[in-house]
Short mmCIF file of C-alpha atoms in Angstrom, two decimals:
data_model
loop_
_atom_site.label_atom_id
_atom_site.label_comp_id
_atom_site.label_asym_id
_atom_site.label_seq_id
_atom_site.Cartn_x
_atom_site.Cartn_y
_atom_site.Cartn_z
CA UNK A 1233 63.58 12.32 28.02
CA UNK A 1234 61.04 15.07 28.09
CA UNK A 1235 62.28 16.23 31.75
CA UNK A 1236 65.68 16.34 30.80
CA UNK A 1237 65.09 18.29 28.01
CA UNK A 1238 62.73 20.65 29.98
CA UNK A 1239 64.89 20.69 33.20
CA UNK A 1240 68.13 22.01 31.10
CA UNK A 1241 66.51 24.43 29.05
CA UNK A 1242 64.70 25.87 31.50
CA UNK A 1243 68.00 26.24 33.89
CA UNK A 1244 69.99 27.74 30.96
CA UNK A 1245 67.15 29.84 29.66
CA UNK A 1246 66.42 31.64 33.22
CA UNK A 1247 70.42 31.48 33.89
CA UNK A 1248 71.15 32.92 30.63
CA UNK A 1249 68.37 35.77 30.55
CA UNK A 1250 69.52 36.89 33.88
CA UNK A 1251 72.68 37.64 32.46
CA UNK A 1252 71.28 39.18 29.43
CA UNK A 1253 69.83 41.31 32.02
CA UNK A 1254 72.80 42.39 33.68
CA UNK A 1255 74.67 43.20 30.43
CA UNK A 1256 71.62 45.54 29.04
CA UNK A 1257 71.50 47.50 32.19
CA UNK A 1258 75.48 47.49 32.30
CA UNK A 1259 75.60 48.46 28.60
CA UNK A 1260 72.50 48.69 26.50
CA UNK A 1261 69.76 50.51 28.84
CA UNK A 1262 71.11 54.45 29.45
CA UNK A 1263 71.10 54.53 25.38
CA UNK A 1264 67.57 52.99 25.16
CA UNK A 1265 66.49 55.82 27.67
CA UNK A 1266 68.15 58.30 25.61
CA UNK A 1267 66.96 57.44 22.52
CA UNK A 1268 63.40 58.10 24.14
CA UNK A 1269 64.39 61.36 24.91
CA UNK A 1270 65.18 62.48 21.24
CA UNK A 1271 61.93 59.88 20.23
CA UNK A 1272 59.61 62.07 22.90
CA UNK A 1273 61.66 65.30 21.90
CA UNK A 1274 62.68 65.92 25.40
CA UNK A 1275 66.06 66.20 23.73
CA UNK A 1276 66.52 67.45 19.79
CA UNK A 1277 69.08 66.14 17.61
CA UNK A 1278 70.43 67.80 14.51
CA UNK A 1279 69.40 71.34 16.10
CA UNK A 1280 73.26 72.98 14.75
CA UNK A 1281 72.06 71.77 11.09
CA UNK A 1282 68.64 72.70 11.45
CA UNK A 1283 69.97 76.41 12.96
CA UNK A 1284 71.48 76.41 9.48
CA UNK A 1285 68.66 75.74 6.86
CA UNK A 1286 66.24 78.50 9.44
CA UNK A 1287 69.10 80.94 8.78
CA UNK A 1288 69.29 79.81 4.75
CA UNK A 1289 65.52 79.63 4.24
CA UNK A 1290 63.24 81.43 7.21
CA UNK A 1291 60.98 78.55 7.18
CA UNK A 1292 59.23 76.92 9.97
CA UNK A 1293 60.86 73.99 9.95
CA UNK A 1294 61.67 71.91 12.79
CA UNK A 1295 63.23 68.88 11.44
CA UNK A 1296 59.81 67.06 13.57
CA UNK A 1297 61.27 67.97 16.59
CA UNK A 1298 59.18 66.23 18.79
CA UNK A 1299 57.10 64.26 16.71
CA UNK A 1300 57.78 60.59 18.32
CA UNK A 1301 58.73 58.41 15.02
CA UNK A 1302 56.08 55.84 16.26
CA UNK A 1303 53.43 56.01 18.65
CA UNK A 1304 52.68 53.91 21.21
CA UNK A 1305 52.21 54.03 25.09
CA UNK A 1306 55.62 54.32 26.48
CA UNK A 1307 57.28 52.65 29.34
CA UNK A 1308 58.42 55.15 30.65
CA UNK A 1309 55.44 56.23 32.55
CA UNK A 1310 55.78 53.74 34.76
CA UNK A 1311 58.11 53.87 37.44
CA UNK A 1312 61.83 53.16 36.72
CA UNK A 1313 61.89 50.06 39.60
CA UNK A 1314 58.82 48.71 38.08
CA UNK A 1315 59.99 49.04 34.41
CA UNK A 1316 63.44 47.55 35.34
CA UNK A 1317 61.65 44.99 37.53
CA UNK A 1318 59.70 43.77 34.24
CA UNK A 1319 62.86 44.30 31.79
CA UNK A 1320 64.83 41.73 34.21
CA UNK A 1321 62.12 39.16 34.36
CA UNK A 1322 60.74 39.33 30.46
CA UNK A 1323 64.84 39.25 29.92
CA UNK A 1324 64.37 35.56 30.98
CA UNK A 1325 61.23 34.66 28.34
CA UNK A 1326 63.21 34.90 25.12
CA UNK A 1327 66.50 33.25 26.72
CA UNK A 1328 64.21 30.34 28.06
CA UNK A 1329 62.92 29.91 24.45
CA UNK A 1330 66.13 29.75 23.05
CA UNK A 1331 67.12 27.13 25.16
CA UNK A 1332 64.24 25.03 24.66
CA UNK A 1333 65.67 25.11 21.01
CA UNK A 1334 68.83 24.51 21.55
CA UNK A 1335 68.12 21.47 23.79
CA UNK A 1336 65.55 19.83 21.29
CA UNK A 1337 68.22 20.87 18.63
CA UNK A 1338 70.92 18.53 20.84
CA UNK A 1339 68.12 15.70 21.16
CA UNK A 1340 67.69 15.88 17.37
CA UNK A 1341 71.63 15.33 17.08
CA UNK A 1342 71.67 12.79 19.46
CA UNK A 1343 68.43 11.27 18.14
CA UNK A 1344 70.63 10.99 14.53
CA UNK A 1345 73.44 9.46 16.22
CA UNK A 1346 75.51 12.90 16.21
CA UNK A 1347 76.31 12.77 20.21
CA UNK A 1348 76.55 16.21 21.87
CA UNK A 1349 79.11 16.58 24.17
CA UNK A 1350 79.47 19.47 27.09
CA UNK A 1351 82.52 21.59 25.15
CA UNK A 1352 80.06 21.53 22.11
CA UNK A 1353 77.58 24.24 23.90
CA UNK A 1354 79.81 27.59 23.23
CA UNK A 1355 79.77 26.32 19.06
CA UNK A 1356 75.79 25.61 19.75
CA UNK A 1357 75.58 29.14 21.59
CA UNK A 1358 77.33 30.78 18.88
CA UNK A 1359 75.47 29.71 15.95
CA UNK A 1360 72.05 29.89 17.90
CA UNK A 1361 73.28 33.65 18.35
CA UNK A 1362 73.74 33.52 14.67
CA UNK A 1363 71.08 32.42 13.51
CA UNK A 1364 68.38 34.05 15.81
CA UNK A 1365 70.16 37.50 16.31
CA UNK A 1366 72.63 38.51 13.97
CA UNK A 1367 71.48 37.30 10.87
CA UNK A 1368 68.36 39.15 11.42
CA UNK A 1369 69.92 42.10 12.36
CA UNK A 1370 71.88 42.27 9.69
CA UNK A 1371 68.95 43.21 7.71
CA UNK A 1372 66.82 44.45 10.76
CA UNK A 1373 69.21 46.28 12.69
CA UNK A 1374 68.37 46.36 16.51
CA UNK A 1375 66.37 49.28 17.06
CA UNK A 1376 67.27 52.49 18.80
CA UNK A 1377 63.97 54.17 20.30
CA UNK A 1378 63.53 57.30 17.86
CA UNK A 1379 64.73 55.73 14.73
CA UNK A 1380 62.60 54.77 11.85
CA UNK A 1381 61.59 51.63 10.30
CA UNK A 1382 59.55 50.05 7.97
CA UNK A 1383 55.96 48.36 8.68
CA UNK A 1384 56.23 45.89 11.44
CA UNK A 1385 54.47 42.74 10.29
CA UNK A 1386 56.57 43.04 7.29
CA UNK A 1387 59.99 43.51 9.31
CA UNK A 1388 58.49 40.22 11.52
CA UNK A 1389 57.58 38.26 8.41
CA UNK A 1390 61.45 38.69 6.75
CA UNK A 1391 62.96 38.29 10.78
CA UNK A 1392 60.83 34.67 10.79
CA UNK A 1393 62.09 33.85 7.49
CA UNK A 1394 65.40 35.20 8.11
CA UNK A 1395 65.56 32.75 11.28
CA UNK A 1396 64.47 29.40 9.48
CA UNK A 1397 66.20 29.59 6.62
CA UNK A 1398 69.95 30.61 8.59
CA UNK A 1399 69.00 28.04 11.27
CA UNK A 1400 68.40 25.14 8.69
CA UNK A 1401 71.62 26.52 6.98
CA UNK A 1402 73.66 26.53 9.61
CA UNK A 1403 72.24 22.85 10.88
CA UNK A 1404 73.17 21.55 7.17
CA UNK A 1405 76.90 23.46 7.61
CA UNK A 1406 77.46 21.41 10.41
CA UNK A 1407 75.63 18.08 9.81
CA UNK A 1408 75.36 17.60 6.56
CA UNK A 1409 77.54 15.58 4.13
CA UNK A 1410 78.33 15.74 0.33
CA UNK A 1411 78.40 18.85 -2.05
CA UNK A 1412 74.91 19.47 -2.98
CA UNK A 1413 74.09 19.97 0.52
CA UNK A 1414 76.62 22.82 0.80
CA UNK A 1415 75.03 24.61 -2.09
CA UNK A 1416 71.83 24.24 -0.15
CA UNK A 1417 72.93 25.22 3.06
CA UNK A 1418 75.23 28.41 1.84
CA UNK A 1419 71.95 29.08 -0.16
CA UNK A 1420 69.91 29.47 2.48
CA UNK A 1421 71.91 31.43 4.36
CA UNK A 1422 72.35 34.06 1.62
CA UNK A 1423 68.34 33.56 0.21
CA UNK A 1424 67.32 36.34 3.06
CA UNK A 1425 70.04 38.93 2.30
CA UNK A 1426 69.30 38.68 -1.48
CA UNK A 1427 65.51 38.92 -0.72
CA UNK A 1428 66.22 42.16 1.80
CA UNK A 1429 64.72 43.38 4.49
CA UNK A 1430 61.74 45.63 4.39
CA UNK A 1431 63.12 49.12 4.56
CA UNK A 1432 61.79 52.49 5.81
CA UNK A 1433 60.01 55.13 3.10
CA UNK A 1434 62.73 57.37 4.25
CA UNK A 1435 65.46 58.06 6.82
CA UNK A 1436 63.57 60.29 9.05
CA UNK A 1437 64.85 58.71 12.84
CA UNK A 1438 65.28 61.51 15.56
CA UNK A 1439 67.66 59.74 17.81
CA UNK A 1440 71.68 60.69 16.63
CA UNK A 1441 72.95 58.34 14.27
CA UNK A 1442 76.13 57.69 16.63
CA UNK A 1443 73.50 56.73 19.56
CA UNK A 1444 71.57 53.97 17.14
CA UNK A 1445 74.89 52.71 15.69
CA UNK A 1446 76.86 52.31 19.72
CA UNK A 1447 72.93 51.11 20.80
CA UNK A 1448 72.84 48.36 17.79
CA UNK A 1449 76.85 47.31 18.31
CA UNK A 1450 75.98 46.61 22.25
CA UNK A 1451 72.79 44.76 21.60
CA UNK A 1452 74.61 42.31 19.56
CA UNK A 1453 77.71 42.53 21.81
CA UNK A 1454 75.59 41.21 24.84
CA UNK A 1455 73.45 38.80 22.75
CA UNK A 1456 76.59 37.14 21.99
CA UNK A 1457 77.89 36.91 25.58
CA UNK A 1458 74.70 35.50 27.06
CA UNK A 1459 74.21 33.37 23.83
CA UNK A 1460 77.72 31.73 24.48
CA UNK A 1461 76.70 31.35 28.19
CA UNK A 1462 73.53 29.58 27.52
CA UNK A 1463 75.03 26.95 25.25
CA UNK A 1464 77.60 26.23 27.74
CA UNK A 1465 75.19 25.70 30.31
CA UNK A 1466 73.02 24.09 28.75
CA UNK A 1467 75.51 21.52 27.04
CA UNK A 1468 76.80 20.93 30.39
CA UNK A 1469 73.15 20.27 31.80
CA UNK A 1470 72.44 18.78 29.12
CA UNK A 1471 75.30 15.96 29.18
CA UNK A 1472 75.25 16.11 33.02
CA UNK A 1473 71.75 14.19 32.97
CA UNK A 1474 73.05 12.01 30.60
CA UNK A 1475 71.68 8.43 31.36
CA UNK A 1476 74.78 6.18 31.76
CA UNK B 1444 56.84 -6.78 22.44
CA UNK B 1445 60.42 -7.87 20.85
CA UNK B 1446 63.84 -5.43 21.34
CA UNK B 1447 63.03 -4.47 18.06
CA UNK B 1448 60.08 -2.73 18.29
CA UNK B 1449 60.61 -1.88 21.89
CA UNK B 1450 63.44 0.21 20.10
CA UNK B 1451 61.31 2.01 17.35
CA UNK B 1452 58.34 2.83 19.97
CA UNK B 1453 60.84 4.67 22.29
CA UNK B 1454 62.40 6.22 19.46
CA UNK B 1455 58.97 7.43 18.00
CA UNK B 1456 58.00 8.63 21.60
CA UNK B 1457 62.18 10.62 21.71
CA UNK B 1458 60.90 12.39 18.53
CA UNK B 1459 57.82 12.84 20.04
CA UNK B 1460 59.50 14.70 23.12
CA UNK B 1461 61.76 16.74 20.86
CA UNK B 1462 59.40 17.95 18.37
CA UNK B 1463 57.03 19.12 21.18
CA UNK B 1464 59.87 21.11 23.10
CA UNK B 1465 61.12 22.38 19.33
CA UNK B 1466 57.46 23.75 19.20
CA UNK B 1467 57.43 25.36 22.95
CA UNK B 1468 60.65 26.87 22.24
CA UNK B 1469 59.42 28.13 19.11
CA UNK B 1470 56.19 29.82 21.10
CA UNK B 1471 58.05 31.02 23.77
CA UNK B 1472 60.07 32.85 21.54
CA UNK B 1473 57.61 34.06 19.37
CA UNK B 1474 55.45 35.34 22.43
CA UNK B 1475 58.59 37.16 23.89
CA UNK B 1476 59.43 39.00 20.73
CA UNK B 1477 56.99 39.45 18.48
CA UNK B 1478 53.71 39.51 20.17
CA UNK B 1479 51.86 42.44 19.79
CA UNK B 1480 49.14 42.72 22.78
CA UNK B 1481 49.50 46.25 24.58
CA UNK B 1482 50.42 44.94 27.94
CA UNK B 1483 52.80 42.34 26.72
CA UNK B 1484 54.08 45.39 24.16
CA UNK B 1485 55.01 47.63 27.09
CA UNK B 1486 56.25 45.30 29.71
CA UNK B 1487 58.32 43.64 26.98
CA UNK B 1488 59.67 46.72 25.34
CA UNK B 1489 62.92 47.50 26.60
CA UNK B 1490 63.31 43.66 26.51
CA UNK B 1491 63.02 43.92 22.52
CA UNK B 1492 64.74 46.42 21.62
CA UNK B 1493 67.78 45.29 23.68
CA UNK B 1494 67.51 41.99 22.41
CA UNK B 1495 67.39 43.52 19.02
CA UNK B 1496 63.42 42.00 17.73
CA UNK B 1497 61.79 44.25 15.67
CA UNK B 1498 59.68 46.28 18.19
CA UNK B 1499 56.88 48.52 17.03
#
């Protein structure tokens, strides 16, 4: 039992992470890089409008130009081959948690006499993807370097949340039976949009606003390709090592 | 050892199995997106933000 389970997840996970991979350097990476350049003020957004208010009101006033919106060592001393290098492989951690999920969540089924069957794995990948990406982001969207948000532990604390309660909402969608469990489960999945999401003191970000929102689109874009992929695999793993 | 109980023990030890990989899963996700050590921070970055955890 407990090699089957760890043999498909960990297939899936590294399968599916290496194709998360290949989608954020085909899509997601060049805006990451240039949303460092506004965060590090190599580049300056807004300049036109701030050209404006110096001619209006001959202040010194910058807009922060330059002022990174968080500080923290950045990547981006390191070489580009080793950076990518480490992107590719951590690509793989998050993907191979997921799938250990997903399989004990298919166990759990099976375990309650709800048999999982390979063509099952794309539904499986898409509400995983719900649940653990898009949910969150729809209160935490995914974060262009140079934007602002609020505190982190707080933005962790309502992603966590945000996670359990959509997950056990989504598993009561599909397993559960009779009325009152619909209440619950549509309650749960609206409990964390009704709460919020911790939000910044202000909109201060120095990446362009059309950078964060083509950034945010193509993170979620990807997550959902390489969320379908790992439930497909890992259904088919899954069922493959089926004993007869 | 009747069928009977032979059944419950390997269900026990099935539930057993899945609750443990439930909790590994539920590390290895929390360690890939919202752990906050320095090294892991950095190697990990563009990792989280394309992935869309909070990050910093």
């Amino acid at each position: 039992m407990i090699q089957r389970l760890l043999a498909s997840a960990l297939f899936a996970g590294f399968a599916a992470g290496l194709l998360a991979a290949l989608l954020h350097f085909a899509f997601v990476q060049k805006l990451v890089l240039l949303g460092e350049e506004y965060e590090t003020g190599a580049l300056v957004h807004y300049q036109g409008v701030a050209a404006t208010e110096a001619a209006a009101e001959p202040v010194d006033h910058d807009h922060e130009a330059g002022t990174p919106a968080h500080d923290h060592d950045e990547p981006a001393a390191a070489s580009p081959a080793k950076r990518n290098a480490l992107t590719v492989l951590f690509f793989s951690v998050p993907y191979v948690g997921y799938a250990l999920l997903m399989v004990a969540g298919f166990a759990l089924a099976e375990h309650f006499g709800r048999r999982v069957e390979a063509r099952d794995g794309v539904i499986w990948g898409l509400a995983g993807f719900a649940a653990l990406v898009l949910a969150p982001a729809m209160g935490l969207a995914p974060e262009l370097p140079g934007s602002v948000a609020a505190e982190l532990q707080a933005r962790q604390a309502w992603w966590l949340g945000t996670v359990i309660a959509s997950g056990a909402g989504l598993a009561l969608l599909a397993f559960g039976r009779g009325a009152m469990v619909l209440v619950a489960a549509l309650a749960l999945l609206a409990l964390p949009h009704v709460i919020g999401a911790p939000r910044p003191d202000g909109f201060h970000g120095v990446a362009p606003p059309e950078v964060a929102g083509e950034f945010a689109a193509r993170v979620l874009g990807a997550g959902l390709v390489a969320w379908v992929a790992l439930g497909w695999v890992a259904a088919r793993l899954w069922t493959g090592g089926r004993p007869a | 050892m009747n069928a009977l109980n032979q059944t419950a023990a390997k269900s026990a030890s099935g539930l057993l199995s899945i609750v443990f990989v439930a909790l590994l899963g539920a590390t290895v996700v929390f360690l890939a997106g919202h752990a906050q050590s320095a090294t892991l921070h950095d190697a990990a970055h563009d990792m989280r933000h394309g992935t869309g955890f909070p990050c910093h």
